[in-house]
Coordinates of N, CA, C and O in Angstrom, one line a residue:
M1 N 195.8 89.8 144.4 CA 195.7 90.8 145.4 C 197.0 90.7 146.2 O 197.6 89.7 146.4
I2 N 197.5 91.9 146.5 CA 198.8 92.0 147.2 C 198.5 92.1 148.7 O 197.8 93.0 149.1
N3 N 199.2 91.3 149.5 CA 199.0 91.3 150.9 C 199.8 92.5 151.4 O 201.0 92.7 151.2
Q4 N 199.1 93.4 152.2 CA 199.7 94.6 152.6 C 200.8 94.4 153.7 O 201.7 95.2 153.8
L5 N 200.8 93.3 154.4 CA 201.7 93.0 155.4 C 203.0 92.4 154.9 O 204.1 92.7 155.2
T6 N 202.8 91.4 154.0 CA 204.0 90.6 153.5 C 204.4 91.0 152.1 O 205.5 90.7 151.7
G7 N 203.6 91.7 151.3 CA 203.9 92.1 150.0 C 203.7 91.0 149.0 O 204.0 91.2 147.8
E8 N 203.3 89.8 149.4 CA 203.1 88.7 148.6 C 201.8 88.8 147.8 O 200.8 89.3 148.4
Q9 N 201.8 88.3 146.6 CA 200.6 88.2 145.9 C 199.8 86.9 146.2 O 200.4 85.9 146.2
S10 N 198.5 87.0 146.4 CA 197.7 85.9 146.7 C 196.3 86.0 146.0 O 196.0 87.1 145.6
R11 N 195.6 84.9 145.9 CA 194.3 84.9 145.4 C 193.3 84.4 146.4 O 193.6 83.5 147.2
H12 N 192.2 85.1 146.4 CA 191.1 84.7 147.4 C 189.8 84.4 146.7 O 189.5 85.1 145.7
H13 N 189.1 83.5 147.2 CA 187.8 83.2 146.6 C 186.8 84.2 147.2 O 186.9 84.6 148.4
L14 N 185.9 84.6 146.4 CA 184.8 85.5 146.8 C 183.6 84.6 147.3 O 183.3 83.6 146.8
N15 N 183.0 85.1 148.3 CA 181.8 84.5 148.8 C 180.7 84.7 147.7 O 180.6 85.8 147.1
P16 N 180.0 83.7 147.3 CA 179.0 83.8 146.3 C 178.0 84.9 146.5 O 177.5 85.5 145.5
T17 N 177.7 85.2 147.7 CA 176.7 86.3 148.0 C 177.2 87.6 147.6 O 176.5 88.5 147.2
V18 N 178.6 87.8 147.6 CA 179.2 89.1 147.2 C 178.9 89.3 145.7 O 178.6 90.4 145.2
V19 N 179.1 88.2 144.9 CA 178.9 88.3 143.4 C 177.5 88.5 143.1 O 177.1 89.3 142.3
Q20 N 176.6 87.8 143.8 CA 175.1 87.9 143.6 C 174.7 89.3 143.9 O 173.9 89.9 143.2
K21 N 175.2 89.9 145.0 CA 174.8 91.3 145.4 C 175.3 92.3 144.3 O 174.6 93.2 143.9
A22 N 176.5 92.1 143.8 CA 177.1 93.0 142.8 C 176.2 92.9 141.5 O 176.0 93.9 140.9
L23 N 175.8 91.7 141.1 CA 175.0 91.5 140.0 C 173.7 92.2 140.1 O 173.2 92.9 139.2
K24 N 173.1 92.0 141.3 CA 171.8 92.7 141.6 C 171.9 94.2 141.5 O 171.0 94.9 140.9
Q25 N 173.0 94.8 142.0 CA 173.2 96.2 142.0 C 173.4 96.7 140.6 O 172.9 97.7 140.2
A26 N 174.1 95.9 139.8 CA 174.4 96.3 138.4 C 173.1 96.2 137.6 O 172.8 97.1 136.8
L27 N 172.3 95.2 137.8 CA 171.0 95.1 137.1 C 170.1 96.3 137.5 O 169.4 96.9 136.6
H28 N 170.1 96.7 138.7 CA 169.3 97.8 139.2 C 169.8 99.1 138.5 O 169.0 99.9 138.0
K29 N 171.1 99.3 138.5 CA 171.7 100.5 138.0 C 171.4 100.6 136.5 O 171.2 101.7 135.9
C30 N 171.4 99.5 135.8 CA 171.1 99.5 134.3 C 169.6 99.4 134.0 O 169.3 99.4 132.8
E31 N 168.8 99.4 135.0 CA 167.4 99.3 134.9 C 166.9 98.1 134.1 O 166.0 98.2 133.3
I32 N 167.5 97.0 134.4 CA 167.1 95.7 133.8 C 166.2 95.0 134.8 O 166.6 94.7 135.9
H33 N 165.0 94.8 134.4 CA 164.0 94.2 135.3 C 163.7 92.7 135.0 O 162.8 92.2 135.6
K34 N 164.5 92.1 134.1 CA 164.3 90.7 133.9 C 165.0 89.9 134.9 O 166.0 90.3 135.5
P35 N 164.5 88.7 135.2 CA 165.2 87.8 136.2 C 166.6 87.4 135.6 O 166.7 86.7 134.6
V36 N 167.6 87.7 136.3 CA 169.0 87.3 135.9 C 169.7 86.8 137.2 O 169.6 87.4 138.2
S37 N 170.5 85.7 137.0 CA 171.3 85.2 138.1 C 172.7 84.9 137.6 O 173.0 85.0 136.4
C38 N 173.6 84.6 138.5 CA 174.9 84.2 138.1 C 174.9 83.0 137.2 O 175.7 82.9 136.3
H39 N 173.9 82.1 137.4 CA 173.8 80.9 136.6 C 173.4 81.4 135.1 O 173.8 80.7 134.2
T40 N 172.6 82.4 135.0 CA 172.3 83.0 133.7 C 173.6 83.4 133.0 O 173.7 83.1 131.8
L41 N 174.5 84.0 133.7 CA 175.7 84.4 133.0 C 176.6 83.2 132.6 O 177.2 83.2 131.6
R42 N 176.5 82.1 133.4 CA 177.2 80.9 133.0 C 176.7 80.3 131.7 O 177.4 80.0 130.8
H43 N 175.3 80.3 131.6 CA 174.7 79.8 130.3 C 175.1 80.7 129.2 O 175.3 80.2 128.1
S44 N 175.1 82.0 129.4 CA 175.4 83.0 128.4 C 176.8 82.8 127.9 O 177.1 82.8 126.7
F45 N 177.7 82.5 128.8 CA 179.1 82.3 128.5 C 179.3 81.1 127.6 O 179.9 81.1 126.5
G46 N 178.7 80.0 128.0 CA 178.7 78.7 127.2 C 178.1 78.9 125.8 O 178.7 78.4 124.8
T47 N 177.0 79.6 125.7 CA 176.4 79.8 124.4 C 177.2 80.7 123.5 O 177.4 80.3 122.3
H48 N 177.8 81.7 124.0 CA 178.6 82.6 123.2 C 179.9 81.9 122.8 O 180.3 82.2 121.7
M49 N 180.4 81.1 123.6 CA 181.7 80.4 123.2 C 181.4 79.5 122.0 O 182.1 79.4 121.1
L50 N 180.2 78.9 122.1 CA 179.8 78.0 120.9 C 179.6 78.8 119.7 O 180.0 78.5 118.6
E51 N 178.9 79.9 119.8 CA 178.6 80.8 118.7 C 179.8 81.4 118.1 O 179.9 81.6 116.9
L52 N 180.9 81.5 118.9 CA 182.1 82.1 118.3 C 183.0 81.0 117.7 O 184.1 81.3 117.2
G53 N 182.5 79.8 117.6 CA 183.2 78.7 116.9 C 184.1 77.8 117.8 O 184.8 77.0 117.2
N54 N 184.0 78.0 119.1 CA 184.8 77.1 119.9 C 184.3 75.7 119.9 O 183.1 75.5 119.8
E55 N 185.1 74.7 120.0 CA 184.7 73.3 120.0 C 184.0 72.9 121.3 O 184.3 73.5 122.3
L56 N 183.1 72.0 121.1 CA 182.3 71.5 122.3 C 183.3 71.0 123.4 O 183.0 71.2 124.6
K57 N 184.3 70.3 123.0 CA 185.2 69.7 124.0 C 185.9 70.8 124.8 O 186.0 70.7 126.1
T58 N 186.3 71.9 124.2 CA 186.9 73.0 124.9 C 185.9 73.7 125.8 O 186.3 74.0 127.0
I59 N 184.7 73.8 125.4 CA 183.7 74.4 126.3 C 183.4 73.5 127.4 O 183.2 74.0 128.6
Q60 N 183.3 72.2 127.2 CA 183.1 71.2 128.2 C 184.1 71.4 129.3 O 183.8 71.4 130.5
I61 N 185.4 71.5 128.9 CA 186.5 71.7 129.9 C 186.3 73.0 130.7 O 186.4 73.0 131.9
L62 N 186.1 74.1 130.0 CA 186.0 75.4 130.6 C 184.8 75.4 131.6 O 184.9 76.1 132.7
M63 N 183.7 74.8 131.2 CA 182.5 74.8 132.1 C 182.6 73.8 133.2 O 181.8 73.8 134.1
G64 N 183.5 72.8 133.1 CA 183.6 71.8 134.1 C 182.6 70.7 134.1 O 182.3 70.1 135.1
H65 N 182.0 70.5 132.9 CA 181.0 69.4 132.7 C 181.7 68.1 132.6 O 182.7 67.9 132.0
D66 N 181.1 67.1 133.3 CA 181.7 65.7 133.3 C 181.3 65.0 132.0 O 182.1 64.2 131.5
H67 N 180.2 65.3 131.4 CA 179.7 64.6 130.2 C 179.5 65.6 129.1 O 178.9 66.7 129.3
L68 N 179.9 65.2 127.9 CA 179.7 66.1 126.7 C 178.3 66.4 126.4 O 178.0 67.5 125.9
R69 N 177.4 65.4 126.7 CA 176.0 65.7 126.4 C 175.4 66.9 127.2 O 174.5 67.5 126.7
V70 N 176.0 67.2 128.3 CA 175.5 68.4 129.1 C 175.9 69.6 128.3 O 175.1 70.6 128.1
T71 N 177.1 69.6 127.8 CA 177.6 70.8 127.0 C 176.9 70.9 125.7 O 176.6 72.0 125.2
Q72 N 176.5 69.8 125.1 CA 175.8 69.8 123.8 C 174.4 70.6 123.9 O 173.9 71.0 122.9
Q73 N 173.9 70.7 125.1 CA 172.6 71.4 125.3 C 172.8 72.9 124.8 O 171.8 73.5 124.4
Y74 N 174.0 73.5 124.9 CA 174.2 74.8 124.5 C 174.0 75.0 123.0 O 173.6 76.1 122.5
S75 N 174.2 73.9 122.2 CA 174.0 74.0 120.7 C 172.5 74.2 120.4 O 172.2 74.8 119.3
Q76 N 171.6 73.9 121.3 CA 170.2 74.1 121.0 C 169.8 75.6 121.3 O 168.8 76.1 120.8
L77 N 170.7 76.3 122.0 CA 170.4 77.7 122.3 C 171.1 78.7 121.3 O 170.8 79.9 121.3
T78 N 172.0 78.2 120.5 CA 172.8 79.1 119.6 C 172.0 79.5 118.4 O 171.1 78.8 117.9
N79 N 172.4 80.6 117.9 CA 172.0 81.2 116.6 C 173.1 81.1 115.6 O 174.0 81.9 115.7
P80 N 173.1 80.1 114.7 CA 174.3 79.9 113.8 C 174.5 81.1 112.9 O 175.6 81.2 112.4
N81 N 173.5 81.9 112.6 CA 173.6 83.0 111.7 C 174.0 84.3 112.4 O 174.1 85.4 111.8
R82 N 174.3 84.3 113.7 CA 174.5 85.5 114.5 C 175.7 86.3 114.0 O 175.7 87.5 114.0
F83 N 176.8 85.6 113.7 CA 178.0 86.2 113.3 C 178.4 86.0 111.8 O 179.5 86.2 111.5
G84 N 177.4 85.6 111.0 CA 177.8 85.3 109.7 C 176.9 85.8 108.7 O 175.9 86.2 108.5

């Protein structure tokens, strides 16, 4: 984001409620009536990364998991035949 006063580029964190509200509006607009949360998107990201062939260690780092066993739970959700 460019600061209008200084012209400097900076990054700002979004309040979680802003993201949750945007997700809720998108779900309504798309007429999706299933329960979806930002955490659902996080699980979806981890699962798809694994399905695309990324290594567990890479996913662990991206997800910020302290222990590999937490990341290994995504392997139970994957469909190994999805892309092959």
